[in-house]
Coordinates of C-alpha atoms in Angstrom, one line a residue:
Chain A
D22 CA 17.1 -37.4 -18.4
M23 CA 17.0 -33.9 -16.9
K24 CA 19.3 -33.6 -13.9
V25 CA 20.4 -31.0 -11.4
T26 CA 23.5 -32.1 -9.4
Q27 CA 24.6 -30.6 -6.1
M28 CA 27.9 -31.1 -4.5
P29 CA 28.7 -31.8 -1.8
R30 CA 25.6 -33.6 -0.3
Y31 CA 26.8 -33.1 3.2
L32 CA 29.1 -30.5 4.7
I33 CA 30.3 -29.6 8.1
K34 CA 32.0 -26.2 8.7
R35 CA 33.1 -24.2 11.6
M36 CA 31.8 -20.7 12.2
G37 CA 33.8 -18.1 10.3
E38 CA 34.9 -20.5 7.6
N39 CA 34.1 -20.0 3.9
V40 CA 31.7 -22.3 2.2
L41 CA 31.2 -23.1 -1.4
L42 CA 28.1 -25.0 -2.6
E43 CA 28.1 -26.1 -6.2
C44 CA 25.3 -26.8 -8.6
G45 CA 25.3 -28.1 -12.1
Q46 CA 22.5 -28.8 -14.7
D47 CA 22.7 -30.6 -18.0
M48 CA 19.6 -29.1 -19.6
S49 CA 21.0 -25.7 -20.8
H50 CA 18.4 -24.0 -18.7
E51 CA 18.8 -20.2 -18.5
T52 CA 17.4 -19.6 -15.1
M53 CA 18.8 -21.1 -11.9
Y54 CA 17.9 -20.7 -8.2
W55 CA 19.3 -21.2 -4.8
Y56 CA 16.8 -21.9 -2.0
R57 CA 17.3 -22.9 1.6
Q58 CA 14.9 -25.1 3.5
D59 CA 14.4 -25.0 7.3
P60 CA 11.9 -27.0 9.3
G61 CA 8.6 -25.2 9.5
L62 CA 9.8 -22.4 7.1
G63 CA 9.5 -24.1 3.7
L64 CA 11.6 -23.0 0.8
Q65 CA 13.1 -19.5 1.0
L66 CA 14.6 -17.9 -2.1
I67 CA 18.2 -16.7 -1.7
Y68 CA 19.2 -15.8 -5.3
I69 CA 18.0 -16.1 -8.9
S70 CA 20.3 -16.3 -11.9
Y71 CA 18.8 -15.4 -15.2
D72 CA 21.9 -16.4 -17.2
V73 CA 25.6 -16.1 -17.0
D74 CA 26.7 -13.1 -14.9
S75 CA 23.0 -12.0 -14.5
N76 CA 22.0 -12.6 -10.9
S77 CA 19.4 -11.1 -8.7
E78 CA 18.8 -11.2 -5.0
G79 CA 15.9 -13.2 -3.7
D80 CA 14.1 -12.8 -0.4
I81 CA 17.0 -13.7 2.0
P82 CA 20.3 -12.8 0.3
K83 CA 22.1 -11.5 3.3
G84 CA 25.2 -13.4 4.1
Y85 CA 25.3 -15.1 0.7
R86 CA 26.7 -14.4 -2.7
V87 CA 26.6 -16.3 -6.0
S88 CA 28.6 -16.9 -9.1
R89 CA 27.5 -18.0 -12.5
K90 CA 30.3 -18.1 -15.1
K91 CA 28.8 -20.9 -17.2
R92 CA 25.2 -21.5 -18.0
E93 CA 25.3 -25.0 -16.6
H94 CA 27.0 -24.1 -13.3
F95 CA 25.8 -22.0 -10.4
S96 CA 27.6 -21.6 -7.1
L97 CA 26.5 -20.3 -3.7
I98 CA 29.2 -18.8 -1.5
L99 CA 29.0 -18.1 2.2
D100 CA 31.8 -15.8 3.3
S101 CA 32.5 -16.4 7.0
A102 CA 29.7 -18.8 7.7
K103 CA 27.4 -18.3 10.7
T104 CA 25.7 -20.9 12.8
N105 CA 22.2 -19.6 11.6
Q106 CA 23.2 -20.6 8.1
T107 CA 22.9 -24.3 9.1
S108 CA 20.2 -25.5 6.7
V109 CA 19.5 -27.6 3.6
Y110 CA 20.3 -25.8 0.4
F111 CA 18.6 -26.6 -2.8
C112 CA 19.5 -25.5 -6.3
A113 CA 16.9 -25.5 -9.0
S114 CA 16.8 -24.7 -12.7
R115 CA 14.1 -24.0 -15.3
T116 CA 13.7 -23.1 -18.9
G117 CA 12.7 -19.6 -20.0
D118 CA 9.3 -20.5 -21.3
Q119 CA 7.7 -22.6 -18.6
N120 CA 7.7 -22.6 -14.9
T121 CA 8.6 -26.1 -13.8
L122 CA 11.5 -25.9 -11.4
Y123 CA 13.9 -28.9 -11.4
F124 CA 15.5 -29.3 -8.1
G125 CA 18.7 -31.0 -7.0
A126 CA 18.9 -33.4 -4.1
G127 CA 20.1 -30.7 -1.8
T128 CA 23.2 -30.0 0.3
R129 CA 22.9 -30.4 4.1
L130 CA 25.2 -27.8 5.7
S131 CA 26.0 -27.7 9.3
V132 CA 27.9 -24.7 10.7
L133 CA 29.3 -25.4 14.1
Chain B
Q24 CA 4.8 -11.5 4.9
Q25 CA 3.6 -14.9 4.1
Q26 CA 2.0 -14.8 0.7
V27 CA 1.2 -18.5 0.4
R28 CA -0.3 -20.3 3.4
Q29 CA -0.8 -24.0 3.7
S30 CA -2.8 -26.1 6.2
P31 CA -2.6 -28.3 8.0
Q32 CA 1.1 -28.4 8.8
S33 CA 0.9 -32.2 9.2
L34 CA -1.8 -34.7 8.1
T35 CA -2.2 -38.4 8.8
V36 CA -4.6 -40.5 6.9
W37 CA -5.2 -44.3 6.5
E38 CA -4.4 -46.1 3.3
G39 CA -7.3 -45.8 0.9
E40 CA -8.6 -42.5 2.4
T41 CA -8.7 -39.1 0.7
A42 CA -6.1 -36.6 1.9
I43 CA -7.1 -33.0 1.5
L44 CA -4.3 -30.4 1.6
N45 CA -5.2 -26.7 1.7
C46 CA -3.6 -23.6 0.4
S47 CA -4.5 -19.9 0.3
Y48 CA -2.8 -16.9 -1.1
E49 CA -2.9 -13.1 -0.7
D50 CA -1.9 -11.7 -4.1
S51 CA -4.8 -11.7 -6.4
T52 CA -2.5 -11.3 -9.4
F53 CA -1.0 -14.8 -8.9
N54 CA -2.3 -16.9 -11.7
Y55 CA -0.2 -20.1 -11.8
F56 CA -0.2 -22.6 -8.9
P57 CA 2.1 -25.6 -9.0
W58 CA 2.2 -28.2 -6.3
Y59 CA 5.5 -29.9 -5.5
Q60 CA 6.1 -33.2 -3.8
Q61 CA 9.2 -33.8 -1.7
F62 CA 10.3 -37.2 -0.3
P63 CA 12.9 -37.3 2.5
G64 CA 16.4 -36.8 1.3
E65 CA 15.3 -35.5 -2.1
G66 CA 14.5 -32.2 -3.7
P67 CA 11.0 -31.2 -4.5
A68 CA 9.5 -32.3 -7.8
L69 CA 6.5 -30.9 -9.7
L70 CA 3.4 -33.0 -9.0
I71 CA 0.6 -31.1 -10.6
S72 CA -0.3 -27.5 -11.5
I73 CA -3.2 -25.3 -12.3
R74 CA -3.7 -21.9 -13.9
S75 CA -6.3 -19.5 -12.6
V76 CA -8.5 -19.8 -15.6
S77 CA -9.4 -23.3 -14.5
D78 CA -11.2 -24.4 -11.4
K79 CA -10.1 -28.0 -11.4
K80 CA -7.2 -30.0 -12.6
E81 CA -7.0 -33.7 -12.4
D82 CA -4.1 -36.1 -12.8
G83 CA -4.8 -39.7 -11.8
R84 CA -5.4 -39.7 -8.0
F85 CA -4.3 -36.1 -7.6
T86 CA -6.8 -33.3 -8.1
I87 CA -6.5 -29.5 -7.6
F88 CA -9.6 -27.5 -6.8
F89 CA -9.3 -23.8 -7.3
N90 CA -11.5 -21.0 -6.0
K91 CA -10.3 -17.7 -7.4
R92 CA -12.9 -15.6 -5.6
E93 CA -11.8 -16.9 -2.2
K94 CA -8.1 -17.1 -3.2
K95 CA -8.0 -20.7 -2.0
L96 CA -7.0 -24.0 -3.5
S97 CA -6.8 -27.6 -2.3
L98 CA -5.0 -30.7 -3.4
H99 CA -7.0 -33.9 -3.0
I100 CA -5.2 -37.2 -3.0
T101 CA -7.8 -40.0 -3.4
D102 CA -7.1 -43.7 -2.5
S103 CA -4.0 -42.5 -0.5
Q104 CA -1.1 -44.9 -0.6
P105 CA 1.9 -45.2 1.9
G106 CA 4.1 -44.2 -1.0
D107 CA 2.3 -40.8 -1.0
S108 CA 3.9 -40.0 2.3
A109 CA 5.8 -36.9 1.6
T110 CA 5.9 -33.1 2.1
Y111 CA 3.7 -31.2 -0.3
F112 CA 4.4 -27.6 -1.2
C113 CA 1.8 -25.3 -2.7
A114 CA 3.4 -22.5 -4.8
A115 CA 2.3 -19.5 -6.7
S116 CA 3.6 -17.2 -9.4
H117 CA 2.4 -14.4 -11.6
D118 CA 2.5 -16.3 -14.8
T119 CA 3.7 -19.6 -16.2
N120 CA 6.9 -17.9 -17.3
A121 CA 7.4 -15.7 -14.2
Y122 CA 10.8 -16.1 -12.7
K123 CA 9.8 -15.8 -9.0
V124 CA 7.9 -18.7 -7.5
I125 CA 6.6 -18.3 -3.9
F126 CA 6.4 -21.4 -1.9
G127 CA 4.2 -22.2 1.1
K128 CA 5.7 -23.8 4.2
G129 CA 4.4 -27.3 3.2
T130 CA 2.1 -30.0 4.5
H131 CA 3.7 -33.2 5.8
L132 CA 1.5 -36.1 4.8
H133 CA 1.7 -39.5 6.5
V134 CA -0.3 -42.3 5.0
L135 CA -0.6 -45.3 7.4
P136 CA -1.0 -48.8 6.0

């Protein structure tokens, strides 16, 4: 059963605090993604990771960084979180030869 | 710029009716179009997809109609059920193995019993 797991599911932080969102997948997929979803804006791509230590900015990378030290694990880091980073964050993965994205259940982040 | 547009933003139909969700795109080099379905509290999941060499793709009650010349596609959900109530995202990429997938803003479908 293919699974993408995100932790935590809910997170409340104060402005200026550091935030770590974690994502794991059990499918040995090479490519992983971080998206954010806001009402009326759909899914916006933050970062793509092609494999371990091979990451690329997406459409809205400002204020975010990522880390991928193991193929099955991909982290999103917010250094000094801002209130406009309040959102639902989705991690996804896919194999190299087909374009089905497998999404996690999301992390709902509130920055106060 | 918005490369993939969806309409309407929200759609309400009665159980048993056909729901029609529209999508258009700007980049004529897009050739793979997946639709994702998202239920509240969950991540999106692939529902059905089509490649630009086809003009129609059917999977049970879900059908994609594709018009390459007009750069438009639509998702038809026949015999809509309350369990189909969800947000539907049209997406596009340059190939089936392209890394970047561009999503539309979604259509929120409500199916009333």
